[in-house]
Amino acid sequence: NAGVTQTPKFQVLKTGQSMTLQCAQDMNHNSMYWYRQDPGMGLRLIYYSASEGTTDKGEVPNGYNVSRLNKREFSLRLESAAPSQTSVYFCASRAYDRLLNTGELFFGEGSRLTVL
Amino acid sequence: DAKTTQPNSMESNEEEPVHLPCNHSTISGTDYIHWYRQLPSQGPEYVIHGLTSNVNNRMASLAIAEDRKSSTLILHRATLRDAAVYYCILHGSGNTGKLIFGQGTTLQVKP
């Protein structure tokens, strides 16, 4: 199994350009997440999708849009990239265990985005 | 959302035990305590979780205070490969999904 796959792994954009980060998971997980990590910082939640068909804002949603295309895929779009969005972006998925009321996150390898 | 507080950094010597603390004074009764770690240039990975009782697995142990306002991740014998950022986060009850990471603790392991 591939787990959580992110594309692209690296991208350089100019200010004002748009792009979409793709994320797919093959573990049949209900929940999916997008985080960003700036150099030397912790992870900050951008958006999440608790289940197919729903999306919600996280800590830092401004400047981003998301689409939960189906159960497997969760994309993150930058409509007009800004230098402040230079970061490493991580996608994650999680299975929710109703009996245990918990579930661990599985992360992708990250997408490194530079906005000039 | 309940928050966690961790020291920014800690040091350990190889082969010695490491105790990584986490404070979560506003934890609710149904919040699970989860620990993740992030090795250099990788995404975070799950380490361990617990609710009230202490937990052990092949990677680490989790000691939870009786009032649940703090917890400690214990690495019994640190190796150089354990050098990473360790995050303590709270999973709320149900599938609400909003999982917030703090700054984490950067663990340095000296040979």
mmCIF file of C-alpha atoms in Angstrom:
data_model
loop_
_atom_site.group_PDB
_atom_site.id
_atom_site.type_symbol
_atom_site.label_atom_id
_atom_site.label_comp_id
_atom_site.label_asym_id
_atom_site.label_seq_id
_atom_site.Cartn_x
_atom_site.Cartn_y
_atom_site.Cartn_z
ATOM 1 C CA ASN A 1 0.000 0.000 0.000
ATOM 2 C CA ALA A 2 1.200 3.504 -0.813
ATOM 3 C CA GLY A 3 -0.485 5.148 2.203
ATOM 4 C CA VAL A 4 -0.801 8.908 1.673
ATOM 5 C CA THR A 5 0.565 10.226 -1.617
ATOM 6 C CA GLN A 6 1.134 13.920 -2.311
ATOM 7 C CA THR A 7 1.928 15.578 -5.623
ATOM 8 C CA PRO A 8 3.932 17.504 -6.539
ATOM 9 C CA LYS A 9 6.823 17.081 -4.097
ATOM 10 C CA PHE A 10 8.418 20.374 -5.126
ATOM 11 C CA GLN A 11 6.992 23.464 -6.799
ATOM 12 C CA VAL A 12 8.196 27.008 -7.446
ATOM 13 C CA LEU A 13 5.585 29.660 -8.193
ATOM 14 C CA LYS A 14 5.608 33.343 -8.922
ATOM 15 C CA THR A 15 3.484 35.679 -6.853
ATOM 16 C CA GLY A 16 -0.090 35.649 -8.145
ATOM 17 C CA GLN A 17 0.080 32.254 -9.834
ATOM 18 C CA SER A 18 -2.335 29.518 -8.875
ATOM 19 C CA MET A 19 -1.771 25.855 -8.255
ATOM 20 C CA THR A 20 -3.358 22.778 -6.711
ATOM 21 C CA LEU A 21 -1.693 20.312 -4.378
ATOM 22 C CA GLN A 22 -3.078 16.824 -4.746
ATOM 23 C CA CYS A 23 -3.423 14.242 -1.992
ATOM 24 C CA ALA A 24 -4.694 10.676 -2.204
ATOM 25 C CA GLN A 25 -4.922 7.910 0.391
ATOM 26 C CA ASP A 26 -5.559 4.225 -0.187
ATOM 27 C CA MET A 27 -6.423 3.234 3.396
ATOM 28 C CA ASN A 28 -10.174 3.885 3.146
ATOM 29 C CA HIS A 29 -9.904 6.598 5.799
ATOM 30 C CA ASN A 30 -12.801 8.929 6.433
ATOM 31 C CA SER A 31 -10.912 12.037 7.540
ATOM 32 C CA MET A 32 -8.265 13.992 5.657
ATOM 33 C CA TYR A 33 -6.198 17.052 6.563
ATOM 34 C CA TRP A 34 -3.920 19.699 5.139
ATOM 35 C CA TYR A 35 -1.191 21.201 7.302
ATOM 36 C CA ARG A 36 1.554 23.670 6.578
ATOM 37 C CA GLN A 37 4.940 23.822 8.280
ATOM 38 C CA ASP A 38 7.122 26.889 8.057
ATOM 39 C CA PRO A 39 10.880 26.561 8.712
ATOM 40 C CA GLY A 40 11.615 25.785 12.350
ATOM 41 C CA MET A 41 7.922 25.784 13.260
ATOM 42 C CA GLY A 42 5.297 23.266 14.177
ATOM 43 C CA LEU A 43 2.418 22.154 11.955
ATOM 44 C CA ARG A 44 -0.593 24.402 11.490
ATOM 45 C CA LEU A 45 -3.917 23.070 10.298
ATOM 46 C CA ILE A 46 -5.220 24.724 7.121
ATOM 47 C CA TYR A 47 -8.379 22.750 6.337
ATOM 48 C CA TYR A 48 -9.742 19.357 7.155
ATOM 49 C CA SER A 49 -12.465 17.030 5.954
ATOM 50 C CA ALA A 50 -14.005 14.867 8.643
ATOM 51 C CA SER A 51 -15.803 12.770 6.051
ATOM 52 C CA GLU A 52 -16.518 12.676 2.334
ATOM 53 C CA GLY A 53 -18.601 15.662 1.347
ATOM 54 C CA THR A 54 -17.598 17.905 4.259
ATOM 55 C CA THR A 55 -14.786 20.396 4.728
ATOM 56 C CA ASP A 56 -13.980 22.774 7.576
ATOM 57 C CA LYS A 57 -11.514 25.545 8.278
ATOM 58 C CA GLY A 58 -8.528 24.959 10.493
ATOM 59 C CA GLU A 59 -6.192 27.486 12.099
ATOM 60 C CA VAL A 60 -4.885 29.232 8.963
ATOM 61 C CA PRO A 61 -7.405 28.873 6.076
ATOM 62 C CA ASN A 62 -6.995 32.305 4.452
ATOM 63 C CA GLY A 63 -5.647 32.148 0.909
ATOM 64 C CA TYR A 64 -6.570 28.490 0.410
ATOM 65 C CA ASN A 65 -9.475 26.438 -0.864
ATOM 66 C CA VAL A 66 -10.004 22.694 -0.623
ATOM 67 C CA SER A 67 -12.012 20.034 -2.386
ATOM 68 C CA ARG A 68 -12.839 16.586 -1.061
ATOM 69 C CA LEU A 69 -13.250 15.043 -4.476
ATOM 70 C CA ASN A 70 -14.155 11.589 -3.157
ATOM 71 C CA LYS A 71 -13.216 9.445 -0.193
ATOM 72 C CA ARG A 72 -9.648 8.974 -1.467
ATOM 73 C CA GLU A 73 -8.720 12.461 -2.610
ATOM 74 C CA PHE A 74 -8.403 15.844 -0.903
ATOM 75 C CA SER A 75 -6.891 18.740 -2.847
ATOM 76 C CA LEU A 76 -5.583 22.103 -1.680
ATOM 77 C CA ARG A 77 -5.716 25.092 -4.022
ATOM 78 C CA LEU A 78 -3.838 28.366 -3.881
ATOM 79 C CA GLU A 79 -5.748 30.805 -6.089
ATOM 80 C CA SER A 80 -3.200 33.627 -5.993
ATOM 81 C CA ALA A 81 0.054 32.551 -4.378
ATOM 82 C CA ALA A 82 1.905 34.923 -2.049
ATOM 83 C CA PRO A 83 5.472 34.688 -0.660
ATOM 84 C CA SER A 84 3.939 34.152 2.809
ATOM 85 C CA GLN A 85 2.638 30.816 1.533
ATOM 86 C CA THR A 86 6.153 29.493 1.048
ATOM 87 C CA SER A 87 6.103 26.400 3.221
ATOM 88 C CA VAL A 88 6.083 22.626 3.347
ATOM 89 C CA TYR A 89 2.584 21.260 3.021
ATOM 90 C CA PHE A 90 1.580 17.947 4.563
ATOM 91 C CA CYS A 91 -1.518 15.956 3.827
ATOM 92 C CA ALA A 92 -2.739 13.426 6.366
ATOM 93 C CA SER A 93 -5.558 10.946 6.725
ATOM 94 C CA ARG A 94 -7.127 9.280 9.702
ATOM 95 C CA ALA A 95 -9.439 6.373 10.330
ATOM 96 C CA TYR A 96 -11.936 6.936 13.080
ATOM 97 C CA ASP A 97 -12.489 3.974 15.355
ATOM 98 C CA ARG A 98 -15.927 4.421 16.892
ATOM 99 C CA LEU A 99 -15.295 1.758 19.517
ATOM 100 C CA LEU A 100 -11.990 3.199 20.678
ATOM 101 C CA ASN A 101 -13.039 6.800 19.958
ATOM 102 C CA THR A 102 -9.668 7.498 18.469
ATOM 103 C CA GLY A 103 -7.517 7.014 15.365
ATOM 104 C CA GLU A 104 -3.966 7.820 14.403
ATOM 105 C CA LEU A 105 -2.956 10.207 11.647
ATOM 106 C CA PHE A 106 -0.962 9.005 8.660
ATOM 107 C CA PHE A 107 1.053 11.676 6.877
ATOM 108 C CA GLY A 108 2.359 12.058 3.372
ATOM 109 C CA GLU A 109 5.970 12.972 2.648
ATOM 110 C CA GLY A 110 5.191 16.639 2.142
ATOM 111 C CA SER A 111 5.141 19.118 -0.737
ATOM 112 C CA ARG A 112 7.720 21.886 -0.642
ATOM 113 C CA LEU A 113 6.324 25.092 -2.151
ATOM 114 C CA THR A 114 8.328 28.240 -2.836
ATOM 115 C CA VAL A 115 6.595 31.434 -3.910
ATOM 116 C CA LEU A 116 8.888 34.078 -5.370
ATOM 117 C CA ASP B 1 -10.036 23.551 21.717
ATOM 118 C CA ALA B 2 -7.831 22.302 24.537
ATOM 119 C CA LYS B 3 -4.174 23.223 24.037
ATOM 120 C CA THR B 4 -0.914 21.589 25.009
ATOM 121 C CA THR B 5 2.335 23.123 26.249
ATOM 122 C CA GLN B 6 5.726 21.511 25.714
ATOM 123 C CA PRO B 7 9.333 22.662 26.260
ATOM 124 C CA ASN B 8 10.934 23.922 23.067
ATOM 125 C CA SER B 9 13.946 21.636 23.287
ATOM 126 C CA MET B 10 15.585 18.906 25.321
ATOM 127 C CA GLU B 11 18.878 17.053 25.215
ATOM 128 C CA SER B 12 19.706 13.497 26.062
ATOM 129 C CA ASN B 13 22.662 11.178 25.927
ATOM 130 C CA GLU B 14 22.515 8.059 23.831
ATOM 131 C CA GLU B 15 21.391 4.920 25.682
ATOM 132 C CA GLU B 16 19.824 6.962 28.509
ATOM 133 C CA PRO B 17 16.093 7.325 29.228
ATOM 134 C CA VAL B 18 14.300 10.473 28.101
ATOM 135 C CA HIS B 19 11.195 11.971 29.679
ATOM 136 C CA LEU B 20 9.332 14.428 27.449
ATOM 137 C CA PRO B 21 6.667 16.404 29.351
ATOM 138 C CA CYS B 22 3.400 17.844 28.089
ATOM 139 C CA ASN B 23 0.940 20.047 29.964
ATOM 140 C CA HIS B 24 -2.732 20.039 29.003
ATOM 141 C CA SER B 25 -4.496 21.681 31.908
ATOM 142 C CA THR B 26 -7.732 22.338 29.952
ATOM 143 C CA ILE B 27 -8.138 18.760 28.767
ATOM 144 C CA SER B 28 -11.712 17.502 28.714
ATOM 145 C CA GLY B 29 -12.807 14.161 30.090
ATOM 146 C CA THR B 30 -13.119 12.571 26.660
ATOM 147 C CA ASP B 31 -9.879 13.874 25.099
ATOM 148 C CA TYR B 32 -7.298 11.268 24.188
ATOM 149 C CA ILE B 33 -3.624 12.221 24.484
ATOM 150 C CA HIS B 34 -1.624 11.402 21.364
ATOM 151 C CA TRP B 35 2.081 11.705 20.665
ATOM 152 C CA TYR B 36 3.664 12.021 17.260
ATOM 153 C CA ARG B 37 7.239 12.550 16.224
ATOM 154 C CA GLN B 38 8.748 14.117 13.140
ATOM 155 C CA LEU B 39 12.138 12.977 11.933
ATOM 156 C CA PRO B 40 14.149 15.452 9.840
ATOM 157 C CA SER B 41 12.665 16.041 6.375
ATOM 158 C CA GLN B 42 9.769 13.654 6.973
ATOM 159 C CA GLY B 43 6.109 13.876 7.851
ATOM 160 C CA PRO B 44 5.096 13.182 11.450
ATOM 161 C CA GLU B 45 4.489 9.614 12.552
ATOM 162 C CA TYR B 46 2.340 8.207 15.335
ATOM 163 C CA VAL B 47 4.101 7.156 18.528
ATOM 164 C CA ILE B 48 1.537 6.342 21.206
ATOM 165 C CA HIS B 49 -1.773 7.438 22.711
ATOM 166 C CA GLY B 50 -3.756 7.035 25.914
ATOM 167 C CA LEU B 51 -6.811 8.204 27.818
ATOM 168 C CA THR B 52 -6.293 7.630 31.541
ATOM 169 C CA SER B 53 -4.019 4.671 32.130
ATOM 170 C CA ASN B 54 -0.318 4.453 31.390
ATOM 171 C CA VAL B 55 0.440 2.818 28.052
ATOM 172 C CA ASN B 56 3.393 0.929 26.624
ATOM 173 C CA ASN B 57 4.273 -0.043 23.089
ATOM 174 C CA ARG B 58 7.425 -1.021 21.237
ATOM 175 C CA MET B 59 8.385 2.608 20.637
ATOM 176 C CA ALA B 60 7.732 4.277 23.980
ATOM 177 C CA SER B 61 5.709 4.523 27.167
ATOM 178 C CA LEU B 62 3.112 7.138 28.055
ATOM 179 C CA ALA B 63 2.612 8.154 31.664
ATOM 180 C CA ILE B 64 -0.580 10.131 32.337
ATOM 181 C CA ALA B 65 -1.035 12.119 35.526
ATOM 182 C CA GLU B 66 -3.939 11.136 37.736
ATOM 183 C CA ASP B 67 -5.717 14.463 37.112
ATOM 184 C CA ARG B 68 -4.885 14.130 33.379
ATOM 185 C CA LYS B 69 -3.546 17.663 33.242
ATOM 186 C CA SER B 70 -0.132 16.488 32.167
ATOM 187 C CA SER B 71 1.552 13.517 30.551
ATOM 188 C CA THR B 72 5.058 12.289 29.873
ATOM 189 C CA LEU B 73 6.408 10.407 26.897
ATOM 190 C CA ILE B 74 9.193 8.069 27.956
ATOM 191 C CA LEU B 75 11.844 6.760 25.616
ATOM 192 C CA HIS B 76 13.556 4.062 27.635
ATOM 193 C CA ARG B 77 16.896 4.111 25.830
ATOM 194 C CA ALA B 78 17.432 6.997 23.468
ATOM 195 C CA THR B 79 19.239 6.304 20.221
ATOM 196 C CA LEU B 80 20.561 8.760 17.661
ATOM 197 C CA ARG B 81 17.583 7.843 15.464
ATOM 198 C CA ASP B 82 15.238 9.205 18.141
ATOM 199 C CA ALA B 83 16.424 12.762 17.455
ATOM 200 C CA ALA B 84 13.222 14.411 16.242
ATOM 201 C CA VAL B 85 10.489 16.875 17.085
ATOM 202 C CA TYR B 86 7.916 15.320 19.422
ATOM 203 C CA TYR B 87 4.351 16.601 19.429
ATOM 204 C CA CYS B 88 1.739 16.076 22.096
ATOM 205 C CA ILE B 89 -1.812 16.648 20.826
ATOM 206 C CA LEU B 90 -5.328 16.044 22.065
ATOM 207 C CA HIS B 91 -7.925 14.112 20.084
ATOM 208 C CA GLY B 92 -11.412 15.216 20.994
ATOM 209 C CA SER B 93 -14.231 12.771 21.333
ATOM 210 C CA GLY B 94 -16.134 11.749 18.249
ATOM 211 C CA ASN B 95 -15.060 12.319 14.687
ATOM 212 C CA THR B 96 -14.934 16.104 14.851
ATOM 213 C CA GLY B 97 -11.538 15.892 13.192
ATOM 214 C CA LYS B 98 -9.912 19.174 14.194
ATOM 215 C CA LEU B 99 -6.432 18.084 15.258
ATOM 216 C CA ILE B 100 -4.146 20.923 16.326
ATOM 217 C CA PHE B 101 -0.396 20.507 16.672
ATOM 218 C CA GLY B 102 1.657 22.831 18.855
ATOM 219 C CA GLN B 103 5.325 23.693 18.466
ATOM 220 C CA GLY B 104 6.559 20.397 19.835
ATOM 221 C CA THR B 105 9.797 19.551 21.623
ATOM 222 C CA THR B 106 12.997 19.192 19.631
ATOM 223 C CA LEU B 107 14.961 16.305 21.114
ATOM 224 C CA GLN B 108 18.701 16.210 20.559
ATOM 225 C CA VAL B 109 20.498 12.951 21.315
ATOM 226 C CA LYS B 110 24.218 13.147 21.931
ATOM 227 C CA PRO B 111 26.499 10.161 21.296
#
